[in-house]
Amino acid sequence: MMSFQITIEDSGEVYSCKETQHLLAGMIQLGKKGIPVGCRSGGCGVCKVKIHSGEYTTKKMSRDHISVEEEAQGVVLACRVLPKGNISLSVIGHLHKAVMR
């Protein structure tokens, strides 16, 4: 099973995420806190991130939180993204302001 490096640009944190884990699960498993955690099933929109680089696949995301246009620009819910390579992202979810203090 492959593991990939996930970099949270806002905080500079880097963690490993298995290809079978969504980005949020990998972060939680390692006790990291860079991405806000909500319902973990795509329904709340708290873990919204923008992926700047890297390959990934997505599971179905709520259009209440992620529009087709946003998804095309790499804006996704971390709980619905599986890495296929190293990923660099920034947080745009609810706790973004807290990260930037």
Short mmCIF file of N, CA and C in Angstrom, two decimals:
data_model
loop_
_atom_site.label_atom_id
_atom_site.label_comp_id
_atom_site.label_asym_id
_atom_site.label_seq_id
_atom_site.Cartn_x
_atom_site.Cartn_y
_atom_site.Cartn_z
N MET A 1 0.85 -1.19 0.00
CA MET A 1 0.00 0.00 0.00
C MET A 1 0.89 1.25 0.00
N MET A 2 0.55 2.20 -0.82
CA MET A 2 1.34 3.43 -0.94
C MET A 2 0.90 4.46 0.11
N SER A 3 1.87 5.24 0.57
CA SER A 3 1.61 6.38 1.43
C SER A 3 2.17 7.62 0.75
N PHE A 4 1.50 8.74 0.93
CA PHE A 4 1.92 9.97 0.29
C PHE A 4 2.07 11.08 1.32
N GLN A 5 2.91 12.06 1.00
CA GLN A 5 3.12 13.22 1.87
C GLN A 5 2.06 14.27 1.57
N ILE A 6 1.39 14.72 2.60
CA ILE A 6 0.39 15.78 2.48
C ILE A 6 0.95 17.01 3.19
N THR A 7 1.06 18.13 2.49
CA THR A 7 1.59 19.36 3.07
C THR A 7 0.46 20.37 3.22
N ILE A 8 0.28 20.87 4.45
CA ILE A 8 -0.70 21.92 4.71
C ILE A 8 0.06 23.24 4.66
N GLU A 9 -0.10 23.99 3.59
CA GLU A 9 0.71 25.19 3.37
C GLU A 9 0.51 26.24 4.45
N ASP A 10 -0.70 26.34 5.00
CA ASP A 10 -0.99 27.38 6.01
C ASP A 10 -0.08 27.24 7.22
N SER A 11 0.12 26.00 7.68
CA SER A 11 0.86 25.76 8.92
C SER A 11 2.23 25.15 8.68
N GLY A 12 2.49 24.70 7.46
CA GLY A 12 3.75 24.04 7.17
C GLY A 12 3.79 22.60 7.64
N GLU A 13 2.68 22.11 8.18
CA GLU A 13 2.64 20.72 8.65
C GLU A 13 2.66 19.76 7.48
N VAL A 14 3.34 18.65 7.69
CA VAL A 14 3.39 17.58 6.69
C VAL A 14 3.02 16.29 7.40
N TYR A 15 2.18 15.49 6.76
CA TYR A 15 1.83 14.19 7.33
C TYR A 15 1.69 13.17 6.22
N SER A 16 1.73 11.90 6.61
CA SER A 16 1.58 10.81 5.65
C SER A 16 0.12 10.38 5.58
N CYS A 17 -0.31 10.03 4.39
CA CYS A 17 -1.68 9.55 4.20
C CYS A 17 -1.63 8.38 3.23
N LYS A 18 -2.24 7.27 3.63
CA LYS A 18 -2.29 6.10 2.76
C LYS A 18 -3.25 6.35 1.61
N GLU A 19 -3.00 5.67 0.50
CA GLU A 19 -3.87 5.84 -0.68
C GLU A 19 -5.30 5.39 -0.41
N THR A 20 -5.52 4.57 0.63
CA THR A 20 -6.85 4.08 0.96
C THR A 20 -7.55 4.96 2.00
N GLN A 21 -6.86 6.00 2.49
CA GLN A 21 -7.43 6.90 3.50
C GLN A 21 -7.79 8.23 2.87
N HIS A 22 -8.88 8.85 3.36
CA HIS A 22 -9.11 10.21 2.91
C HIS A 22 -8.16 11.12 3.68
N LEU A 23 -7.94 12.32 3.13
CA LEU A 23 -6.93 13.24 3.68
C LEU A 23 -7.18 13.55 5.16
N LEU A 24 -8.43 13.64 5.55
CA LEU A 24 -8.76 13.96 6.93
C LEU A 24 -8.40 12.80 7.85
N ALA A 25 -8.67 11.57 7.44
CA ALA A 25 -8.37 10.39 8.27
C ALA A 25 -6.87 10.27 8.51
N GLY A 26 -6.07 10.53 7.48
CA GLY A 26 -4.61 10.46 7.64
C GLY A 26 -4.12 11.47 8.65
N MET A 27 -4.69 12.68 8.60
CA MET A 27 -4.28 13.73 9.52
C MET A 27 -4.69 13.38 10.95
N ILE A 28 -5.93 12.93 11.13
CA ILE A 28 -6.44 12.60 12.46
C ILE A 28 -5.63 11.45 13.07
N GLN A 29 -5.32 10.44 12.28
CA GLN A 29 -4.59 9.27 12.76
C GLN A 29 -3.24 9.67 13.34
N LEU A 30 -2.62 10.71 12.78
CA LEU A 30 -1.31 11.15 13.25
C LEU A 30 -1.40 12.24 14.31
N GLY A 31 -2.63 12.54 14.75
CA GLY A 31 -2.80 13.54 15.80
C GLY A 31 -2.56 14.96 15.34
N LYS A 32 -2.61 15.19 14.03
CA LYS A 32 -2.41 16.54 13.49
C LYS A 32 -3.72 17.30 13.55
N LYS A 33 -3.61 18.64 13.42
CA LYS A 33 -4.81 19.46 13.55
C LYS A 33 -4.92 20.55 12.49
N GLY A 34 -4.22 20.43 11.39
CA GLY A 34 -4.20 21.50 10.40
C GLY A 34 -5.50 21.74 9.65
N ILE A 35 -6.27 20.68 9.42
CA ILE A 35 -7.53 20.80 8.67
C ILE A 35 -8.68 20.67 9.67
N PRO A 36 -9.65 21.59 9.62
CA PRO A 36 -10.79 21.50 10.54
C PRO A 36 -11.56 20.20 10.34
N VAL A 37 -12.01 19.59 11.43
CA VAL A 37 -12.74 18.33 11.39
C VAL A 37 -14.20 18.56 11.75
N GLY A 38 -15.08 18.05 10.90
CA GLY A 38 -16.51 18.15 11.18
C GLY A 38 -17.14 16.78 11.20
N CYS A 39 -18.08 16.55 10.30
CA CYS A 39 -18.85 15.30 10.33
C CYS A 39 -18.10 14.11 9.74
N ARG A 40 -17.07 14.34 8.94
CA ARG A 40 -16.24 13.31 8.31
C ARG A 40 -16.94 12.51 7.21
N SER A 41 -18.10 13.00 6.76
CA SER A 41 -18.80 12.26 5.70
C SER A 41 -19.25 13.16 4.55
N GLY A 42 -18.70 14.37 4.47
CA GLY A 42 -19.00 15.25 3.35
C GLY A 42 -20.23 16.10 3.50
N GLY A 43 -20.88 16.03 4.65
CA GLY A 43 -22.14 16.75 4.80
C GLY A 43 -22.05 18.14 5.38
N CYS A 44 -20.94 18.46 6.08
CA CYS A 44 -20.92 19.74 6.81
C CYS A 44 -20.08 20.83 6.14
N GLY A 45 -19.09 20.45 5.33
CA GLY A 45 -18.29 21.44 4.62
C GLY A 45 -17.17 22.07 5.43
N VAL A 46 -16.97 21.63 6.68
CA VAL A 46 -15.96 22.23 7.55
C VAL A 46 -14.53 22.01 7.02
N CYS A 47 -14.29 20.86 6.41
CA CYS A 47 -12.91 20.49 6.01
C CYS A 47 -12.58 20.92 4.58
N LYS A 48 -13.15 22.03 4.15
CA LYS A 48 -12.91 22.50 2.78
C LYS A 48 -11.46 22.93 2.61
N VAL A 49 -10.82 22.42 1.57
CA VAL A 49 -9.42 22.76 1.28
C VAL A 49 -9.27 23.04 -0.21
N LYS A 50 -8.18 23.72 -0.55
CA LYS A 50 -7.84 23.91 -1.96
C LYS A 50 -6.55 23.15 -2.21
N ILE A 51 -6.60 22.22 -3.16
CA ILE A 51 -5.42 21.44 -3.50
C ILE A 51 -4.63 22.20 -4.57
N HIS A 52 -3.36 22.49 -4.26
CA HIS A 52 -2.51 23.26 -5.17
C HIS A 52 -1.74 22.35 -6.11
N SER A 53 -1.36 21.17 -5.62
CA SER A 53 -0.63 20.24 -6.48
C SER A 53 -0.81 18.83 -5.96
N GLY A 54 -0.68 17.88 -6.88
CA GLY A 54 -0.80 16.47 -6.52
C GLY A 54 -2.00 15.81 -7.16
N GLU A 55 -1.89 14.50 -7.31
CA GLU A 55 -2.98 13.73 -7.92
C GLU A 55 -3.85 13.13 -6.83
N TYR A 56 -5.15 13.10 -7.08
CA TYR A 56 -6.09 12.57 -6.10
C TYR A 56 -7.37 12.13 -6.80
N THR A 57 -8.16 11.34 -6.09
CA THR A 57 -9.50 11.01 -6.56
C THR A 57 -10.48 11.49 -5.49
N THR A 58 -11.69 11.78 -5.90
CA THR A 58 -12.69 12.24 -4.94
C THR A 58 -13.88 11.30 -4.91
N LYS A 59 -14.47 11.22 -3.73
CA LYS A 59 -15.77 10.57 -3.59
C LYS A 59 -16.81 11.66 -3.79
N LYS A 60 -18.06 11.26 -3.81
CA LYS A 60 -19.15 12.22 -4.01
C LYS A 60 -19.14 13.29 -2.92
N MET A 61 -19.26 14.54 -3.35
CA MET A 61 -19.28 15.66 -2.41
C MET A 61 -20.60 16.41 -2.50
N SER A 62 -21.04 16.94 -1.37
CA SER A 62 -22.29 17.69 -1.33
C SER A 62 -22.16 18.97 -2.15
N ARG A 63 -23.07 19.19 -3.07
CA ARG A 63 -23.06 20.42 -3.87
C ARG A 63 -23.49 21.62 -3.03
N ASP A 64 -23.97 21.37 -1.80
CA ASP A 64 -24.26 22.48 -0.89
C ASP A 64 -22.96 23.17 -0.47
N HIS A 65 -21.87 22.42 -0.50
CA HIS A 65 -20.59 22.93 0.00
C HIS A 65 -19.55 23.13 -1.09
N ILE A 66 -19.57 22.29 -2.12
CA ILE A 66 -18.59 22.36 -3.20
C ILE A 66 -19.33 22.39 -4.53
N SER A 67 -19.19 23.49 -5.25
CA SER A 67 -19.83 23.59 -6.57
C SER A 67 -18.98 22.85 -7.60
N VAL A 68 -19.57 22.59 -8.75
CA VAL A 68 -18.83 21.96 -9.84
C VAL A 68 -17.61 22.82 -10.21
N GLU A 69 -17.82 24.14 -10.24
CA GLU A 69 -16.74 25.07 -10.59
C GLU A 69 -15.61 25.01 -9.56
N GLU A 70 -15.98 24.99 -8.28
CA GLU A 70 -14.96 24.91 -7.23
C GLU A 70 -14.16 23.62 -7.36
N GLU A 71 -14.87 22.51 -7.55
CA GLU A 71 -14.19 21.22 -7.65
C GLU A 71 -13.21 21.22 -8.83
N ALA A 72 -13.59 21.85 -9.92
CA ALA A 72 -12.71 21.94 -11.10
C ALA A 72 -11.45 22.75 -10.79
N GLN A 73 -11.53 23.65 -9.80
CA GLN A 73 -10.37 24.48 -9.41
C GLN A 73 -9.59 23.87 -8.25
N GLY A 74 -9.92 22.63 -7.86
CA GLY A 74 -9.18 21.96 -6.79
C GLY A 74 -9.71 22.23 -5.40
N VAL A 75 -10.90 22.86 -5.30
CA VAL A 75 -11.51 23.09 -4.00
C VAL A 75 -12.37 21.87 -3.68
N VAL A 76 -12.01 21.19 -2.59
CA VAL A 76 -12.65 19.91 -2.26
C VAL A 76 -12.82 19.79 -0.74
N LEU A 77 -13.55 18.76 -0.33
CA LEU A 77 -13.67 18.44 1.09
C LEU A 77 -12.63 17.37 1.41
N ALA A 78 -11.78 17.64 2.39
CA ALA A 78 -10.68 16.72 2.71
C ALA A 78 -11.18 15.33 3.09
N CYS A 79 -12.40 15.24 3.62
CA CYS A 79 -12.93 13.93 4.01
C CYS A 79 -13.41 13.12 2.81
N ARG A 80 -13.36 13.69 1.62
CA ARG A 80 -13.83 12.99 0.41
C ARG A 80 -12.72 12.81 -0.62
N VAL A 81 -11.47 13.03 -0.24
CA VAL A 81 -10.34 12.99 -1.17
C VAL A 81 -9.36 11.90 -0.77
N LEU A 82 -9.01 11.05 -1.73
CA LEU A 82 -8.00 10.00 -1.55
C LEU A 82 -6.77 10.38 -2.35
N PRO A 83 -5.59 10.40 -1.73
CA PRO A 83 -4.38 10.81 -2.46
C PRO A 83 -3.91 9.75 -3.45
N LYS A 84 -3.41 10.19 -4.58
CA LYS A 84 -2.78 9.31 -5.57
C LYS A 84 -1.32 9.72 -5.77
N GLY A 85 -0.88 10.70 -4.98
CA GLY A 85 0.48 11.22 -5.03
C GLY A 85 0.64 12.21 -3.89
N ASN A 86 1.82 12.81 -3.78
CA ASN A 86 2.04 13.83 -2.76
C ASN A 86 1.14 15.03 -3.07
N ILE A 87 0.58 15.62 -2.02
CA ILE A 87 -0.40 16.70 -2.19
C ILE A 87 0.01 17.91 -1.36
N SER A 88 -0.16 19.08 -1.97
CA SER A 88 0.01 20.34 -1.26
C SER A 88 -1.34 21.04 -1.26
N LEU A 89 -1.78 21.50 -0.09
CA LEU A 89 -3.12 22.10 0.00
C LEU A 89 -3.10 23.27 0.97
N SER A 90 -4.14 24.08 0.90
CA SER A 90 -4.36 25.10 1.92
C SER A 90 -5.80 24.99 2.41
N VAL A 91 -6.00 25.40 3.65
CA VAL A 91 -7.30 25.28 4.31
C VAL A 91 -8.16 26.49 3.98
N ILE A 92 -9.40 26.24 3.56
CA ILE A 92 -10.34 27.34 3.36
C ILE A 92 -11.62 27.09 4.13
N GLY A 93 -11.61 26.07 5.00
CA GLY A 93 -12.76 25.75 5.83
C GLY A 93 -12.94 26.74 6.96
N HIS A 94 -13.84 26.42 7.88
CA HIS A 94 -14.27 27.34 8.95
C HIS A 94 -13.15 27.82 9.86
N LEU A 95 -12.14 27.02 10.11
CA LEU A 95 -11.10 27.40 11.06
C LEU A 95 -9.92 28.12 10.41
N HIS A 96 -10.06 28.49 9.15
CA HIS A 96 -8.95 29.12 8.43
C HIS A 96 -8.39 30.32 9.19
N LYS A 97 -9.23 31.16 9.72
CA LYS A 97 -8.77 32.34 10.42
C LYS A 97 -7.96 31.96 11.66
N ALA A 98 -8.37 30.91 12.35
CA ALA A 98 -7.66 30.46 13.54
C ALA A 98 -6.24 29.99 13.19
N VAL A 99 -6.10 29.36 12.05
CA VAL A 99 -4.79 28.86 11.62
C VAL A 99 -3.84 30.02 11.34
N MET A 100 -4.37 31.13 10.87
CA MET A 100 -3.54 32.25 10.41
C MET A 100 -3.11 33.20 11.53
N ARG A 101 -3.57 33.01 12.76
CA ARG A 101 -3.24 33.95 13.85
C ARG A 101 -1.78 33.98 14.16
#
